[in-house]
mmCIF file of C-alpha atoms in Angstrom:
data_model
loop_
_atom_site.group_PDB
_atom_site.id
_atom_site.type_symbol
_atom_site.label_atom_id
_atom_site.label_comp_id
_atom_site.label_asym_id
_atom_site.label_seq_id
_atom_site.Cartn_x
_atom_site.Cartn_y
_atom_site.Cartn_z
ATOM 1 C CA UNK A 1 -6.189 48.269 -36.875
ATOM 2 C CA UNK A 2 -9.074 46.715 -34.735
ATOM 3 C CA UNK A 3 -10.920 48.965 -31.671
ATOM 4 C CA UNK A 4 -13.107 51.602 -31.180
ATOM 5 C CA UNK A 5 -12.532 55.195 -32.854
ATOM 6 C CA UNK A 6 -14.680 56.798 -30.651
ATOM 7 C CA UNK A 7 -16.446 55.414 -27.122
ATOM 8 C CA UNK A 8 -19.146 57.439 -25.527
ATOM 9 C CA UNK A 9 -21.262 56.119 -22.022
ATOM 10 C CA UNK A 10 -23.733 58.029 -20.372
ATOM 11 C CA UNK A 11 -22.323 60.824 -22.405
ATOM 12 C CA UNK A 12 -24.519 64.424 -21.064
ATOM 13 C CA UNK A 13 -23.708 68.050 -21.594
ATOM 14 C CA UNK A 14 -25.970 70.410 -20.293
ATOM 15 C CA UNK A 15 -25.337 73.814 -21.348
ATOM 16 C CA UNK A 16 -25.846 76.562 -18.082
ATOM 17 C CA UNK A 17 -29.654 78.123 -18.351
ATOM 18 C CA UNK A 18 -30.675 75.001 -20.780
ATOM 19 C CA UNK A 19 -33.717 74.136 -20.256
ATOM 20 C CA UNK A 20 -32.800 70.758 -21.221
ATOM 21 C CA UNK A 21 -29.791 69.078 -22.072
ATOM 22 C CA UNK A 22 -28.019 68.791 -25.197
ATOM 23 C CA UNK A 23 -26.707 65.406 -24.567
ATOM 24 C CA UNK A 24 -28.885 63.342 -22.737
ATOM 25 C CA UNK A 25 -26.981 60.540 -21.564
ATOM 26 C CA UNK A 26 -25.602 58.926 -24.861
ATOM 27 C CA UNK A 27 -23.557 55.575 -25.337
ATOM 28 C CA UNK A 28 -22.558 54.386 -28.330
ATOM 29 C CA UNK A 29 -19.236 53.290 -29.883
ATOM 30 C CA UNK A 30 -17.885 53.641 -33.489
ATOM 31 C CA UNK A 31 -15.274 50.793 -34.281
ATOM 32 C CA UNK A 32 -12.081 51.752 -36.719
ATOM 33 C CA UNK A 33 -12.838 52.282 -39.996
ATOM 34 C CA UNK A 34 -16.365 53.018 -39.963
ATOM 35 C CA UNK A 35 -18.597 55.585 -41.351
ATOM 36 C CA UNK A 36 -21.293 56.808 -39.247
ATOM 37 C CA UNK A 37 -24.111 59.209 -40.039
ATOM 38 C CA UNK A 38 -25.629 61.600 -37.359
ATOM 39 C CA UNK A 39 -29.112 62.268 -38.767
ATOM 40 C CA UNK A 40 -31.205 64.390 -36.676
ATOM 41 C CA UNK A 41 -33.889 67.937 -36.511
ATOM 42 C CA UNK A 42 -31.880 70.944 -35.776
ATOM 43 C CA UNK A 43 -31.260 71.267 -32.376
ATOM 44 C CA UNK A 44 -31.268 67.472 -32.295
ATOM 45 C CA UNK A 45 -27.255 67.780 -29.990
ATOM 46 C CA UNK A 46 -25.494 66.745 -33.510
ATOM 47 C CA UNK A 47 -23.042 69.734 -33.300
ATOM 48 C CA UNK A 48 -22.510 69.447 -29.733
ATOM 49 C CA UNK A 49 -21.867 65.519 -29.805
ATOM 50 C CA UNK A 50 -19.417 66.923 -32.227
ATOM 51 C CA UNK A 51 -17.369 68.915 -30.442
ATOM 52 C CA UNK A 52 -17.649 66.750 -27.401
ATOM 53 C CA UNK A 53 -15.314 63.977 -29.694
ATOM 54 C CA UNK A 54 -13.173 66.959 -30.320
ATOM 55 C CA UNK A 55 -12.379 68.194 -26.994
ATOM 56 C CA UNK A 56 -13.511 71.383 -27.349
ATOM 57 C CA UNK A 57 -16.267 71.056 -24.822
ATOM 58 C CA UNK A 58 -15.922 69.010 -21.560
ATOM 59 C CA UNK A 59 -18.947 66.841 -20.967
ATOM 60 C CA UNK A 60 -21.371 67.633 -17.432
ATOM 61 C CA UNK A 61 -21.091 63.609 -17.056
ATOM 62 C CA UNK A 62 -20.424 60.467 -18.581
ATOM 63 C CA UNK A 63 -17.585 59.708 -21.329
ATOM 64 C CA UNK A 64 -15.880 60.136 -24.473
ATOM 65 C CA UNK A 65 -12.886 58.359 -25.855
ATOM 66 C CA UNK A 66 -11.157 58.867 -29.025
ATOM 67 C CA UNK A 67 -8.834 55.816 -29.577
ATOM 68 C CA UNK A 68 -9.343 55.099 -26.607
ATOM 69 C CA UNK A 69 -8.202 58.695 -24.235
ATOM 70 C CA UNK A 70 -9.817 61.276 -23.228
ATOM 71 C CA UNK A 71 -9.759 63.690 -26.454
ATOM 72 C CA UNK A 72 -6.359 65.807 -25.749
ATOM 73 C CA UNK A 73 -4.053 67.129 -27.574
ATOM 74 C CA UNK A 74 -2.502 63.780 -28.406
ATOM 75 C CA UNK A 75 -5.285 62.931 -29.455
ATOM 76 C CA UNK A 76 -6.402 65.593 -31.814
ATOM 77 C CA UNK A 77 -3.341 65.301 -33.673
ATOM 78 C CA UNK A 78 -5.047 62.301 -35.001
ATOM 79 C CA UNK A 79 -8.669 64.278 -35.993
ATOM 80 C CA UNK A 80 -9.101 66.707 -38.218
ATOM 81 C CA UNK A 81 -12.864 68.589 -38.449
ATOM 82 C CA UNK A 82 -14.701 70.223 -40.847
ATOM 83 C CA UNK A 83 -16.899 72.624 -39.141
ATOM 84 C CA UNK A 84 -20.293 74.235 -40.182
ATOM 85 C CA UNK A 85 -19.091 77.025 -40.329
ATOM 86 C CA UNK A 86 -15.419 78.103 -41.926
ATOM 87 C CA UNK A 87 -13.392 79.332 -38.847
ATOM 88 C CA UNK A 88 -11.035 81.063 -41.343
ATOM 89 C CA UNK A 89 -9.478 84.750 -40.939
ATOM 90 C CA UNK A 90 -10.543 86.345 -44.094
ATOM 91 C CA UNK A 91 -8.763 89.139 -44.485
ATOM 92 C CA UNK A 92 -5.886 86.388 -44.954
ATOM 93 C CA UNK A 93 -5.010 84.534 -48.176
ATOM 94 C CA UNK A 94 -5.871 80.821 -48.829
ATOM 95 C CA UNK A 95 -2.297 79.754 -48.267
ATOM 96 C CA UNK A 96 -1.750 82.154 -45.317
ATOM 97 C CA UNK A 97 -4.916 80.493 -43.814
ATOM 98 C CA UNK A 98 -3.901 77.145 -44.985
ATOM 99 C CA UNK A 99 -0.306 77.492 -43.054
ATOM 100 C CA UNK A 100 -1.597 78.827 -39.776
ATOM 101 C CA UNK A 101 -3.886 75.407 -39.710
ATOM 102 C CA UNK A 102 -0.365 73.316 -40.239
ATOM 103 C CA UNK A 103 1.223 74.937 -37.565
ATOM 104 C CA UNK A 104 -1.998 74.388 -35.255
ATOM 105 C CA UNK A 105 -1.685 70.893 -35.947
ATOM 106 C CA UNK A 106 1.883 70.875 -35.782
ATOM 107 C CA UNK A 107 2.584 69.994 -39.154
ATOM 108 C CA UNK A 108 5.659 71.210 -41.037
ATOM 109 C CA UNK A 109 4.767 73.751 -44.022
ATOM 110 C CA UNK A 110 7.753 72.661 -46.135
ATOM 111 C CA UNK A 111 6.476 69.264 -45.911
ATOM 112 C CA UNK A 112 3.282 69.906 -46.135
ATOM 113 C CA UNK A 113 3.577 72.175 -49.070
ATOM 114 C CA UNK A 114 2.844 69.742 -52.159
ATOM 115 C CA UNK A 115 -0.391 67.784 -50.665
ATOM 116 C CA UNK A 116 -1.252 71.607 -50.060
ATOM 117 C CA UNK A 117 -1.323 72.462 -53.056
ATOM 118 C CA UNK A 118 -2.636 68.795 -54.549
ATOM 119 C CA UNK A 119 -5.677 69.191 -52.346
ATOM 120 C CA UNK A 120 -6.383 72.476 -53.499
ATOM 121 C CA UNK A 121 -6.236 71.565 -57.443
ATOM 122 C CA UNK A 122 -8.155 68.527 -56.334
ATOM 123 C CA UNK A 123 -11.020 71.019 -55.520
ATOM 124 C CA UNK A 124 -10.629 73.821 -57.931
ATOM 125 C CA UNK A 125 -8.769 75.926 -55.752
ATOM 126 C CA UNK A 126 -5.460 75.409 -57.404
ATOM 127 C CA UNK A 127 -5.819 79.468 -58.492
ATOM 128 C CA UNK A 128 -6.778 80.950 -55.517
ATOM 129 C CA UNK A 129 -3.683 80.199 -53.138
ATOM 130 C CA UNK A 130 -2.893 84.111 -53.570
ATOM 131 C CA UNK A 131 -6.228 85.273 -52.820
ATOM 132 C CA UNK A 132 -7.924 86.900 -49.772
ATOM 133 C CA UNK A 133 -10.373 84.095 -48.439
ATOM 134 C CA UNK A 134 -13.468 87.104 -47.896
ATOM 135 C CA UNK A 135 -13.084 87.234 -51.682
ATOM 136 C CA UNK A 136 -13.950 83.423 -52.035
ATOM 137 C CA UNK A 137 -17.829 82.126 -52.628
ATOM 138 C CA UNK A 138 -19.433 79.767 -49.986
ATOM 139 C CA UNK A 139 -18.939 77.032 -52.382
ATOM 140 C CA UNK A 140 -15.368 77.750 -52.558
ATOM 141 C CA UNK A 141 -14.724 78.369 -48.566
ATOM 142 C CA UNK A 142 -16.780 74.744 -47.827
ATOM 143 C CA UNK A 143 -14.328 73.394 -50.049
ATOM 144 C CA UNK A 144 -11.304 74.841 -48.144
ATOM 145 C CA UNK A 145 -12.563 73.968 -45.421
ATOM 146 C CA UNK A 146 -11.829 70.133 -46.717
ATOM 147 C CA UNK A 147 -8.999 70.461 -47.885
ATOM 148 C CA UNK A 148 -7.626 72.391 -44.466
ATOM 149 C CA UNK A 149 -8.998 69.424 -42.748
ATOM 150 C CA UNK A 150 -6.799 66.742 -44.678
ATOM 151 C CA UNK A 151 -3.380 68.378 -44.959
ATOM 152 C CA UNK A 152 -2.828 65.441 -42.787
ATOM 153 C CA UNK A 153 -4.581 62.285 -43.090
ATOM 154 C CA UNK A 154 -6.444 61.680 -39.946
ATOM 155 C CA UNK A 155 -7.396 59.002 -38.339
ATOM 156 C CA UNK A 156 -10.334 60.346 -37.501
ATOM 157 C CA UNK A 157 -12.304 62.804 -39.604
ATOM 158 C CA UNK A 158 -15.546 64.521 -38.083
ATOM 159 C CA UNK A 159 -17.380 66.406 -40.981
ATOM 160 C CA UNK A 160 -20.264 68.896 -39.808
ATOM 161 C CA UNK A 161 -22.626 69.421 -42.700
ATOM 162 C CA UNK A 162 -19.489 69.425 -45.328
ATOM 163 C CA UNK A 163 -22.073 69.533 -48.612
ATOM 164 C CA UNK A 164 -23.257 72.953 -47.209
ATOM 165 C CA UNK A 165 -23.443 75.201 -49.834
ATOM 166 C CA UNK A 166 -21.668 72.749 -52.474
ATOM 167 C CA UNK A 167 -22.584 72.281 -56.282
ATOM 168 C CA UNK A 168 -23.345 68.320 -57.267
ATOM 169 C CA UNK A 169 -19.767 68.098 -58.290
ATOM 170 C CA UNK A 170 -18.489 69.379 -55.447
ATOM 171 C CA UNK A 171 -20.325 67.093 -53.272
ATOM 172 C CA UNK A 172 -19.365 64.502 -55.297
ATOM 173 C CA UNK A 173 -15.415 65.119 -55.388
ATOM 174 C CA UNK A 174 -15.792 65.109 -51.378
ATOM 175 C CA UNK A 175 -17.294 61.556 -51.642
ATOM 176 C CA UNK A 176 -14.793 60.072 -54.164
ATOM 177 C CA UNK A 177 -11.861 61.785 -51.844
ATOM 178 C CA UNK A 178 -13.538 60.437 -48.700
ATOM 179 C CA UNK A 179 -14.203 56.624 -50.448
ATOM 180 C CA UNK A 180 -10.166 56.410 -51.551
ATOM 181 C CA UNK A 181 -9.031 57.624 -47.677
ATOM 182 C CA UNK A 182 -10.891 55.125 -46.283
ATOM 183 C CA UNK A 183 -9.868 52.551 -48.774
ATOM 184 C CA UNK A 184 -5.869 53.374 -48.421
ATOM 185 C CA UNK A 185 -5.942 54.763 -44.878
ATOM 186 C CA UNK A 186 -8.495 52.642 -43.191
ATOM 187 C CA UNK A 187 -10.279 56.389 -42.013
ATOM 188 C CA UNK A 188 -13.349 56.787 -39.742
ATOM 189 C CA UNK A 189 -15.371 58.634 -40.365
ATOM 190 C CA UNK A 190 -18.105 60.692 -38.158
ATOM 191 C CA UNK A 191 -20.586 63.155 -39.714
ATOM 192 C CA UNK A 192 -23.818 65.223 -39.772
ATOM 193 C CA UNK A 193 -26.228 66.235 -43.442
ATOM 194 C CA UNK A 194 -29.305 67.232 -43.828
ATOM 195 C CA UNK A 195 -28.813 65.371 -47.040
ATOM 196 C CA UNK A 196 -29.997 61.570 -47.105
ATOM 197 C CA UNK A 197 -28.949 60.395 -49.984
ATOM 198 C CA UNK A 198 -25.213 61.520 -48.861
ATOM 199 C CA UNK A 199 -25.441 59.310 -45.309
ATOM 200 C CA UNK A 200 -27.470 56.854 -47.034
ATOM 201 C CA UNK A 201 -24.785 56.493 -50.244
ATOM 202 C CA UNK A 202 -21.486 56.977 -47.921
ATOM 203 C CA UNK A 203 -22.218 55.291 -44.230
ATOM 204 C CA UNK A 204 -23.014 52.122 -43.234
ATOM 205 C CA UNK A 205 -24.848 52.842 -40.121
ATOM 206 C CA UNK A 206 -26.847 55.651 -39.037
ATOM 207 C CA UNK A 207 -27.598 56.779 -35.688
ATOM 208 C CA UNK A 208 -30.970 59.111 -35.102
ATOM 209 C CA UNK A 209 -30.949 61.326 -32.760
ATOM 210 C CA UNK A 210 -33.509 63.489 -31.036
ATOM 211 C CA UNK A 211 -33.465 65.473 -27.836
ATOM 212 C CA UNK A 212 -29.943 64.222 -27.148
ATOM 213 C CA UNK A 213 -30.683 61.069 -26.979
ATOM 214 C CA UNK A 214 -29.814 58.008 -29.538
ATOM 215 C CA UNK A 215 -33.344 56.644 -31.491
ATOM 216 C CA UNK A 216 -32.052 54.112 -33.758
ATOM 217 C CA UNK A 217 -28.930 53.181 -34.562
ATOM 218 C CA UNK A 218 -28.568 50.649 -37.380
ATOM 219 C CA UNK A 219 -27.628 50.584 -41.289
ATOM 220 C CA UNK A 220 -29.797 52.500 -43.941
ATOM 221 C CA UNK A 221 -31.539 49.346 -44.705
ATOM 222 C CA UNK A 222 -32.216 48.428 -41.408
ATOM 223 C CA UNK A 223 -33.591 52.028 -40.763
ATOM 224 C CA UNK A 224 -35.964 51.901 -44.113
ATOM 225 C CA UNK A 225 -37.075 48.337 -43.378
ATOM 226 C CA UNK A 226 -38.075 49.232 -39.358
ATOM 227 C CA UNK A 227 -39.921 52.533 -39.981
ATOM 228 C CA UNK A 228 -40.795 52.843 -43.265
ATOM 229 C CA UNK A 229 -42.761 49.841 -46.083
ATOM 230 C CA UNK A 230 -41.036 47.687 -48.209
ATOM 231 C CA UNK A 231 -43.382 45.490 -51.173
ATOM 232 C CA UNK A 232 -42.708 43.523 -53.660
ATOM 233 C CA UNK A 233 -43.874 43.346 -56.895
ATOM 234 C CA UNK A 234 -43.906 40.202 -58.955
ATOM 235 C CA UNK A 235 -45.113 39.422 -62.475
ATOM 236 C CA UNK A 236 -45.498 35.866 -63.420
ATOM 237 C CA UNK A 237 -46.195 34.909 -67.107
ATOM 238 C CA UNK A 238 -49.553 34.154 -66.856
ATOM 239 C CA UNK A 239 -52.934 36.117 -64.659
ATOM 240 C CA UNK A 240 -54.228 32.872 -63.995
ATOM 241 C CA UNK A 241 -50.973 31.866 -61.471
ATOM 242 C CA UNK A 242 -52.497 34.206 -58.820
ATOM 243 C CA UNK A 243 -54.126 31.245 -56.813
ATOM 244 C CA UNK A 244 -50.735 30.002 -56.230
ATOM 245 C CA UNK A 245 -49.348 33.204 -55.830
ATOM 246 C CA UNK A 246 -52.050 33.680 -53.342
ATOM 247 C CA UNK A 247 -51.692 30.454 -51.528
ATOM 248 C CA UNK A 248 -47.360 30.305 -51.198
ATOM 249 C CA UNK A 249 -48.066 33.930 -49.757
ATOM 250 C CA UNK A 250 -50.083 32.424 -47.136
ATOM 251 C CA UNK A 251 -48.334 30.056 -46.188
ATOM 252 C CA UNK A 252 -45.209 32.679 -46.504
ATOM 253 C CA UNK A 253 -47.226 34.998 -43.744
ATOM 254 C CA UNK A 254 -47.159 37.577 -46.264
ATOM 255 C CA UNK A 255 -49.897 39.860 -47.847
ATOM 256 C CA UNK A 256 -50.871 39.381 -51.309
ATOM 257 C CA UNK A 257 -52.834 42.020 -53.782
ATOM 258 C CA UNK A 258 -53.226 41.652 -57.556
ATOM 259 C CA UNK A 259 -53.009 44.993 -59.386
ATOM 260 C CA UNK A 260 -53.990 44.027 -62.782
ATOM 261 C CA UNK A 261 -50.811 41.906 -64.476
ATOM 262 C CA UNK A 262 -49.040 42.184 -61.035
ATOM 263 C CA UNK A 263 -48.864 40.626 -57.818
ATOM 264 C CA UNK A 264 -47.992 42.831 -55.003
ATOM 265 C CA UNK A 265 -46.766 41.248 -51.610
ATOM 266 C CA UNK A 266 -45.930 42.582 -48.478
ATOM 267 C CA UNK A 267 -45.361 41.896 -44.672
ATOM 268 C CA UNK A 268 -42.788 42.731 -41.740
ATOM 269 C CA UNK A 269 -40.896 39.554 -42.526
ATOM 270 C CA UNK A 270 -40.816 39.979 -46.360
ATOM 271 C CA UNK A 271 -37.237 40.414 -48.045
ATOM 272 C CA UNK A 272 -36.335 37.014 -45.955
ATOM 273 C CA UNK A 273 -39.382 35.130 -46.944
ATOM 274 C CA UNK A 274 -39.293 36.241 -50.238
ATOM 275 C CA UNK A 275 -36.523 33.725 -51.761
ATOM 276 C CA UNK A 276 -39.010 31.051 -50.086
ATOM 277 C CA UNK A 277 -41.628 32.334 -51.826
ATOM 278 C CA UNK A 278 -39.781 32.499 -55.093
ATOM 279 C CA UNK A 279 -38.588 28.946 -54.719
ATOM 280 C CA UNK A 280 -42.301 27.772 -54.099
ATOM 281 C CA UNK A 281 -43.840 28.804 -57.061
ATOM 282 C CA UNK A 282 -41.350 27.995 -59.259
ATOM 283 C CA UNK A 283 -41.751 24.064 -57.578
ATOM 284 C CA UNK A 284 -45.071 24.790 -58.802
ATOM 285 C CA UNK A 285 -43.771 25.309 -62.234
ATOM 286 C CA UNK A 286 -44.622 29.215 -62.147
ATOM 287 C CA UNK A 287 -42.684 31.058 -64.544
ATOM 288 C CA UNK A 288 -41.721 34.449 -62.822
ATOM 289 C CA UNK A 289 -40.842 37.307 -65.032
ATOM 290 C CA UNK A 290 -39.560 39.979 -62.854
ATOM 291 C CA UNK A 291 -39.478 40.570 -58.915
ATOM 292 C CA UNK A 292 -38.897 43.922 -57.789
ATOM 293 C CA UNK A 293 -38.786 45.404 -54.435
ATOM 294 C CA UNK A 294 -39.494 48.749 -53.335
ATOM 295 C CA UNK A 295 -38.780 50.454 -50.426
ATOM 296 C CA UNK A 296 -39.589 53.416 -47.802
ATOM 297 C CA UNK A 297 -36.763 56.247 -48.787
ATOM 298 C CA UNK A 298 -34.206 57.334 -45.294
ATOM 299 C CA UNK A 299 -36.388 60.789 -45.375
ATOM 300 C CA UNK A 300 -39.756 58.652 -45.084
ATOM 301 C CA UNK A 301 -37.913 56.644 -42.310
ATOM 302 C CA UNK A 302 -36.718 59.416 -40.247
ATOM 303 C CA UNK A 303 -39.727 61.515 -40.994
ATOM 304 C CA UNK A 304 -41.426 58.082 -39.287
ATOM 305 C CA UNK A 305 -38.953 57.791 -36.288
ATOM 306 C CA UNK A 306 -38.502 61.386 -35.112
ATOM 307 C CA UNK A 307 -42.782 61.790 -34.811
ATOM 308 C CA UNK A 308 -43.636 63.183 -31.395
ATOM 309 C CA UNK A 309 -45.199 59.596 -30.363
ATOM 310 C CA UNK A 310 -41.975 57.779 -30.982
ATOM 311 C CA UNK A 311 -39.795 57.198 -28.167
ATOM 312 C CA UNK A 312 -36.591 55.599 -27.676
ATOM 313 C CA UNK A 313 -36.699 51.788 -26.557
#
């Protein structure tokens, strides 16, 4: 399936007695079957972008599309959410609270049933069907939450902060779930963290936002490379090659520093020159031992592009 998942242009919400807007005239698109991080300070418009795709709050101008409508309730039969916080009633059981989202949805409970109850074993909740959901820990409630969210697969799944208040493992059985939809069900997939490594391991492209606006939007890499320092180090066999480290630098544009036994190079232009580079000094019959590249982390990056003197191009 080819398109756009979700379509937003000149997308603004302004809440009444804001001082500023929310949304602040966004456009962007997410195509089918891709997984987009929203990384962004509290208060950034994350949430509210979020329930913007949902339909649960009209928009003060501009657009959103989900497949291509205005998000109704056709179209929310194909999204499913998983909120920040757990919308449950919890003076209900897990499966009471599980069967009132089917019938939201409009999903049969006989035939929902089994992937019910496979879900819930798939996140150690295959016990607690019986049990009053105020009795269950956060862990345990972020997990429902999931698995409330994918009785039915979506086409669409927007996740707001789902590793809140989840154990490694639990994070990590989210992310192999997630990786297998996506693989078998082509799934997009639209969400917020606070956690980088969890955007930077699971999406391929990453929009920052501030103020309600969009700052960057490109892939991990792309993000690390722009804001943050990338260097290479490189040990050749021999201390006496530096001259012609040195000189293929040069002519490379790149920086060179020797640190004792290694060679450390950097420059804006470095991870394509540095096959060049490599090439060079082994024409000059430089043995290299090891290259190694190192790179700004996705905090150091957004740390960099969210700074009260950056602004958005």
């Amino acid at each position: 399936m080819t398109g756009d998942a979700v379509t937003a242009a000149a997308l603004t919400k302004i809440y009444p007695g804001a001082t500023a807007p929310a949304l602040d005239g966004m456009t962007f698109s997410v195509p089918v079957g891709q997984s987009v991080g929203l990384l962004g300070p509290n208060g950034a418009g994350k949430t509210t972008l979020i329930k913007l795709i949902c339909g649960v709050s009209p928009p003060t101008s501009g657009e959103v599309l989900v497949h291509g409508a205005v998000p109704d309730g056709a179209t929310k039969r194909d999204l499913a959410v998983v909120h920040q916080s757990g919308p449950f009633d919890m003076m209900l059981t897990v499966q009471d609270n599980l069967r009132i989202a089917a019938a939201f949805r409009g999903l049969s409970w006989r035939k929902v049933r089994s992937r019910a109850a496979a879900l819930l074993d798939e996140f150690d909740l295959a016990g607690k069907s019986g049990e009053l959901v105020f009795t269950l820990s956060g862990g345990q409630r972020r997990r429902l939450q999931v698995v409330r969210a994918l009785l039915r697969v979506p086409r669409l799944l927007l996740l707001d902060e789902p590793s809140a208040g989840l154990d490694v493992q639990g994070r990590r059985r989210v992310w192999d779930l997630l990786d297998e939809l996506r693989r078998t069900h082509g799934l997009t997939l639209v969400w917020t963290s606070h956690h980088m490594d969890e955007l930077e391991r699971n999406c391929e492209r990453i929009l920052v936002v501030q103020h309600g606006r969009i700052l960057r939007d490109g892939s991990p890499e792309q993000l690390k490379d722009e804001a943050g320092h990338v260097t290479a180090e490189l040990r050749t066999a021999s201390a006496e090659d530096w001259p012609a480290v040195a000189e293929c630098a040069r002519i490379a544009a790149l920086a060179a520093d020797r640190r004792g036994e290694v060679f450390v190079l950097a420059g804006d232009d470095l991870r394509r020159q540095l096959p060049a580079l490599i090439a060079a000094l082994t024409d000059r019959h430089v043995a290299i031992e090891s290259v190694s590249l190192t790179t700004s982390s996705l905090e150091d990056a957004f740390l960099a592009l969210t700074r009260p003197e950056v602004r958005t191009r």
